[in-house]
Short mmCIF file of C-alpha atoms in Angstrom, two decimals:
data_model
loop_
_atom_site.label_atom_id
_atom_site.label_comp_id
_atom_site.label_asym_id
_atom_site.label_seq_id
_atom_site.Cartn_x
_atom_site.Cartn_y
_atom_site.Cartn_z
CA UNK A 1 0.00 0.00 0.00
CA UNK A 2 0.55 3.67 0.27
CA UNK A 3 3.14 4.64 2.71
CA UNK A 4 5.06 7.79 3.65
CA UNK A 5 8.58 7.83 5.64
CA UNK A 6 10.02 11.39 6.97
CA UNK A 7 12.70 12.63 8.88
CA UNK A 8 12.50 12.14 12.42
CA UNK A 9 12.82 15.32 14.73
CA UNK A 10 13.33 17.36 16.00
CA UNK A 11 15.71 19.35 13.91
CA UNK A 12 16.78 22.35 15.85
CA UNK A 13 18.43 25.22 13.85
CA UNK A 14 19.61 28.83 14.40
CA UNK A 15 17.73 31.40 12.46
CA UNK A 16 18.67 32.22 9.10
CA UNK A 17 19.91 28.66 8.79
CA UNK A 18 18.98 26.62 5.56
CA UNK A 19 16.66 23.79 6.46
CA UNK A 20 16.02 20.63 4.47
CA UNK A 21 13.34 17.99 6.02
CA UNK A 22 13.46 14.91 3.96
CA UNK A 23 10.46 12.70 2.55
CA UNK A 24 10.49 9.79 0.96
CA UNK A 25 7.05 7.63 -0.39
CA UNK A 26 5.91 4.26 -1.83
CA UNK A 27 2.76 4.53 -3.88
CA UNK A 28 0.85 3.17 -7.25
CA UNK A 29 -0.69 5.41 -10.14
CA UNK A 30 0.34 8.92 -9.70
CA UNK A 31 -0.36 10.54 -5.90
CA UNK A 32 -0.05 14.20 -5.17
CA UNK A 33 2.06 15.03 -2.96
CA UNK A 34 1.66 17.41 0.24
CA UNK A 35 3.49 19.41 3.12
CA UNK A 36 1.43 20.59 5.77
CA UNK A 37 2.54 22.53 9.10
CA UNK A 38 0.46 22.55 12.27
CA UNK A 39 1.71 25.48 14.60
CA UNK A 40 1.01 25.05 18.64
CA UNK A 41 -2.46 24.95 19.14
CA UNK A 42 -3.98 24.74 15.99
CA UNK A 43 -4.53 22.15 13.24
CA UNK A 44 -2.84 20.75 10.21
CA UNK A 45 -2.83 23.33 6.81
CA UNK A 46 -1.41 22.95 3.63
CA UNK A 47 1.94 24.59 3.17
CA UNK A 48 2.45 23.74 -0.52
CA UNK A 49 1.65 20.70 -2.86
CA UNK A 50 2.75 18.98 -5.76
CA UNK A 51 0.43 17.40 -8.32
CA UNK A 52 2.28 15.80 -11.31
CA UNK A 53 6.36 14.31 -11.22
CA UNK A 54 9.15 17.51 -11.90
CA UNK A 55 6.32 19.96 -10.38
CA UNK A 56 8.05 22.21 -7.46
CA UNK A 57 5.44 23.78 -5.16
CA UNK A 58 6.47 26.82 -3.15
CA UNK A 59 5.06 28.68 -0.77
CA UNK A 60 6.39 31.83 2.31
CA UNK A 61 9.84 30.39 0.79
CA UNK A 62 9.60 27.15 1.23
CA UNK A 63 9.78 24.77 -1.63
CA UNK A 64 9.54 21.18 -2.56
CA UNK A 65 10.03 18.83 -6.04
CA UNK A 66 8.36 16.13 -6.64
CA UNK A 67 11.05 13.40 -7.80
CA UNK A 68 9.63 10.25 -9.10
CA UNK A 69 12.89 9.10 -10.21
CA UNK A 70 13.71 8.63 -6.22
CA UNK A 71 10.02 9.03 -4.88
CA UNK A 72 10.86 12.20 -2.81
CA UNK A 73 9.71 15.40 -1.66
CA UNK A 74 11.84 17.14 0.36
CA UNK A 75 11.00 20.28 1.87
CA UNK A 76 13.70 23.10 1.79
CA UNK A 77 13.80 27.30 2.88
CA UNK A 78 16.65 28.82 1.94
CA UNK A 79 16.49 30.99 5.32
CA UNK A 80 14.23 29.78 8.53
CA UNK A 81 12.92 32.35 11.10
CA UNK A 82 11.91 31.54 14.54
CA UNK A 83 7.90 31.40 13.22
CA UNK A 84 8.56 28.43 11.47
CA UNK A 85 8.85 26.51 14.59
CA UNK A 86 6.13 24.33 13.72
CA UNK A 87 5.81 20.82 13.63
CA UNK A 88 5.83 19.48 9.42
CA UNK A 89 3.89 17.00 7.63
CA UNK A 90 4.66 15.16 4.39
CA UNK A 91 1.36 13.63 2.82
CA UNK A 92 0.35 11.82 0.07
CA UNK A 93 -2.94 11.43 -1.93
CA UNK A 94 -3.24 8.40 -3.85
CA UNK A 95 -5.22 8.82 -7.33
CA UNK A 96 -7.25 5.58 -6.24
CA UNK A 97 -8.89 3.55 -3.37
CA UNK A 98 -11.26 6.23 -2.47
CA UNK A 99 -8.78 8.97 -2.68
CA UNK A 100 -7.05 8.73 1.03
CA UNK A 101 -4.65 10.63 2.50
CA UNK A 102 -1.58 9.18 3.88
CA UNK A 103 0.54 11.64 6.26
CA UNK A 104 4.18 11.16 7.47
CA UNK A 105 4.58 10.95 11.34
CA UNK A 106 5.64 14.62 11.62
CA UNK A 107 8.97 16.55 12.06
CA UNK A 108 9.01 18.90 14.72
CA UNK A 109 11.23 22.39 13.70
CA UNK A 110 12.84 24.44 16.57
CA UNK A 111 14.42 27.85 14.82
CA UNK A 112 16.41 29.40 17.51
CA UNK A 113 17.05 33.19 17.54
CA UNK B 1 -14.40 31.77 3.69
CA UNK B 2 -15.42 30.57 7.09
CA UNK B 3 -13.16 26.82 7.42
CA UNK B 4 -13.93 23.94 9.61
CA UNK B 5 -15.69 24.45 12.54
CA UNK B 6 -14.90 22.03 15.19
CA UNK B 7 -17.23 22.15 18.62
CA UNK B 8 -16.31 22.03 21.57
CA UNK B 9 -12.74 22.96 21.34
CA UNK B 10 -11.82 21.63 25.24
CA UNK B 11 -13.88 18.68 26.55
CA UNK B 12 -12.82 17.32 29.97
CA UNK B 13 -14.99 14.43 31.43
CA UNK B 14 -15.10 11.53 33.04
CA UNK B 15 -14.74 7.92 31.81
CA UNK B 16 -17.83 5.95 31.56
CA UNK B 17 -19.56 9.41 29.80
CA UNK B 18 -20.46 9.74 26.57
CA UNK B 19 -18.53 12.37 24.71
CA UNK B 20 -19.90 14.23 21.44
CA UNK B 21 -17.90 15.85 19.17
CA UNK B 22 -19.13 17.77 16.35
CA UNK B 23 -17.92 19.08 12.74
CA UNK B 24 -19.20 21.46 10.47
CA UNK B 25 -17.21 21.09 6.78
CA UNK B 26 -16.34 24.09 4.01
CA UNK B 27 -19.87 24.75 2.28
CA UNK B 28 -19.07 22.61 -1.23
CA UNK B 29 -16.67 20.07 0.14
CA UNK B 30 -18.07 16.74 -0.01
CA UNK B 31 -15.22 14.41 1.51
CA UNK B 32 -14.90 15.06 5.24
CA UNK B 33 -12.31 12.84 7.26
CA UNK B 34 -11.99 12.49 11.40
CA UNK B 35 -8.22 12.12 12.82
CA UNK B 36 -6.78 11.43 16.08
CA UNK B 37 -3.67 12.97 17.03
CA UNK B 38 -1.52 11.85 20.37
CA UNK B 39 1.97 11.87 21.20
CA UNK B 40 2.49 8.03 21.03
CA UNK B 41 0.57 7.33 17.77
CA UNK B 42 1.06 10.89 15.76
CA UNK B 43 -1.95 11.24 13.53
CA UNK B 44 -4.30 8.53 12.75
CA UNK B 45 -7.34 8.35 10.37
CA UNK B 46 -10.06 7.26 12.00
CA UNK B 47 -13.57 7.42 9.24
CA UNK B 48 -14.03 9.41 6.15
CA UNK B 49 -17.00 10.32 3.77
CA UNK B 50 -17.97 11.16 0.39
CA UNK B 51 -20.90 12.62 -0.16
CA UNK B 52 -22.26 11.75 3.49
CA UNK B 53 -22.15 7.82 3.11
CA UNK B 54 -18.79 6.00 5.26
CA UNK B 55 -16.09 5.02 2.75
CA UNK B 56 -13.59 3.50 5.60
CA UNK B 57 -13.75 3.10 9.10
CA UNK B 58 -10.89 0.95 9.50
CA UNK B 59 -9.24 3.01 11.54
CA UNK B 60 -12.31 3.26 14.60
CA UNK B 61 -10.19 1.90 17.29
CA UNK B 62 -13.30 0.23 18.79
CA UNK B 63 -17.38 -0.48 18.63
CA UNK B 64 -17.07 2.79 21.49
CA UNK B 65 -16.43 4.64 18.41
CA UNK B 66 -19.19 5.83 16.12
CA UNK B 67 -19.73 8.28 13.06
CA UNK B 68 -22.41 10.03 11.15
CA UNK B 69 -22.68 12.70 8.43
CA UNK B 70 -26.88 13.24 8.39
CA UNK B 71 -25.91 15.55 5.64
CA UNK B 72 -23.52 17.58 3.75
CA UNK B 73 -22.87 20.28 6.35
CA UNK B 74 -22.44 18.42 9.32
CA UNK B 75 -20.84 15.73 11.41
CA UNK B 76 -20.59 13.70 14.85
CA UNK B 77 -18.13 11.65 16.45
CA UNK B 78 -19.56 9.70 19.29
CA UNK B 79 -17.40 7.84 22.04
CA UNK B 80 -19.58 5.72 24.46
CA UNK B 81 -18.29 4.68 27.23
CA UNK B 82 -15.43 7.22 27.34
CA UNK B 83 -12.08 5.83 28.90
CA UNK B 84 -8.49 7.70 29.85
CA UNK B 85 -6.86 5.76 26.85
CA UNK B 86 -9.56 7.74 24.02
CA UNK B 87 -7.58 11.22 25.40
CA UNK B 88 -6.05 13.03 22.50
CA UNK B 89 -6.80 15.67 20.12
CA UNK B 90 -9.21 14.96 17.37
CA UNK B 91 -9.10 17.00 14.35
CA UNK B 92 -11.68 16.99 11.42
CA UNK B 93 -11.14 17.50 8.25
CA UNK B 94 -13.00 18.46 4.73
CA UNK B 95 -12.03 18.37 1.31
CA UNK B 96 -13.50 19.96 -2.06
CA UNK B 97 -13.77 16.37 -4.03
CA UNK B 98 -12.19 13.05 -4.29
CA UNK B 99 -9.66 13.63 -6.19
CA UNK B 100 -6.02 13.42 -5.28
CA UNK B 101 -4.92 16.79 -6.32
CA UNK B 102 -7.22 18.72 -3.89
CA UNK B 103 -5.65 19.01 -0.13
CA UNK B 104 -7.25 18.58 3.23
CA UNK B 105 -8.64 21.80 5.13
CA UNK B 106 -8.38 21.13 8.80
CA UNK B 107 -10.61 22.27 12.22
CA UNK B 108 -8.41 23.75 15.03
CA UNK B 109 -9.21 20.11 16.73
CA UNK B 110 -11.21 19.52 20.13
CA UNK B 111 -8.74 18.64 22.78
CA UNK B 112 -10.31 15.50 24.97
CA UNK B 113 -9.25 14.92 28.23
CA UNK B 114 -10.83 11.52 29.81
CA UNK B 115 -10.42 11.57 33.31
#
């Protein structure tokens, strides 16, 4: 089935640090792929997403690529400020089976001043 | 745009009681999906619909657990008896169709606290 591995956290960095949170998947047909952050508090929402293989979705400067060569997403920022502390999800929605979203376990961010 | 309105957003009780929760999706989204988020298990999928009717409820932990959608603008997630162990956060969740391009718009969760 369906499946979605990401980096475990948490990843603590110092402001203005480049931050790369890998994400890997398994999956038949052709998904879309997903990040979503959930701040304290609050729930999940969509960050940026990726429909088709060689799309890069981007979003408050972060960006990922969806790589079907090496069925990855990885989500990068060139420069992290402390209100990204956020905890990140990596999803996937399958193009069959009812349509079913499959989330990674979650990488918590700590950006440091 | 209003989003998903979860109700209550705090619900502290004791076990044995029957707890309630309620959902009200985006006006035009017809998939709407319950999740249960703790520490120990991250976030799990516990029903979803389309168009009001179940499509999976392989993830209801137990019979305690029960769903409905009467129709398209709202939804309940009952847990009778209540124990400690059903504690966590539970998040709803709506989506515009069933197709795989579309992304999930979450509720700001109820917190449960089973005491």
């Amino acid at each position: 089935g369906n499946s979605v591995t990401q980096m475990e956290g948490p990843v603590t960095l110092s402001e203005e640090a480049f931050l790369t949170i890998n994400c890997t998947y398994t999956a038949t047909g052709y998904p879309s792929l997903f990040w979503y952050v959930q701040y304290p508090g609050e729930g999940l929402q969509l960050l940026l997403k990726a429909t088709k293989a060689d799309d890069k979705g981007s979003n408050k400067g972060f960006e990922a690529t969806y790589r079907k060569e090496t069925t990855s997403f990885h989500l990068e920022k060139g420069s992290v400020q402390v209100s990204d502390s956020a905890v990140y999800f990596c999803a996937l929605r399958g193009d069959t089976g009812g349509f079913k979203t499959i989330f990674g376990a979650g990488t918590r961010l700590f950006v440091k001043a | 745009d209003a989003g998903v309105i979860q109700s209550p957003r705090h619900e502290v009780t004791e076990m044995g009681q029957e707890v309630t929760l309620r959902c009200k999706p985006i006006s035009g989204h017809n998939s709407l999906f319950w999740y249960r988020q703790t520490m120990m298990r991250g976030l799990e999928l516990l029903i979803y619909f389309n168009n009001n009717v179940p499509i999976d409820d392989s993830g209801m932990p137990e019979d305690r657990f029960s769903a409905k959608m009467p129709n398209a603008s709202f939804s309940t997630l009952k847990i009778q008896p209540s124990e400690p162990r059903d504690s966590a956060v539970y998040f709803c969740a709506s989506s515009p169709r069933g197709e795989s391009n579309q992304p999930q718009h979450f509720g700001d969760g109820t917190r449960l606290s089973i005491l």
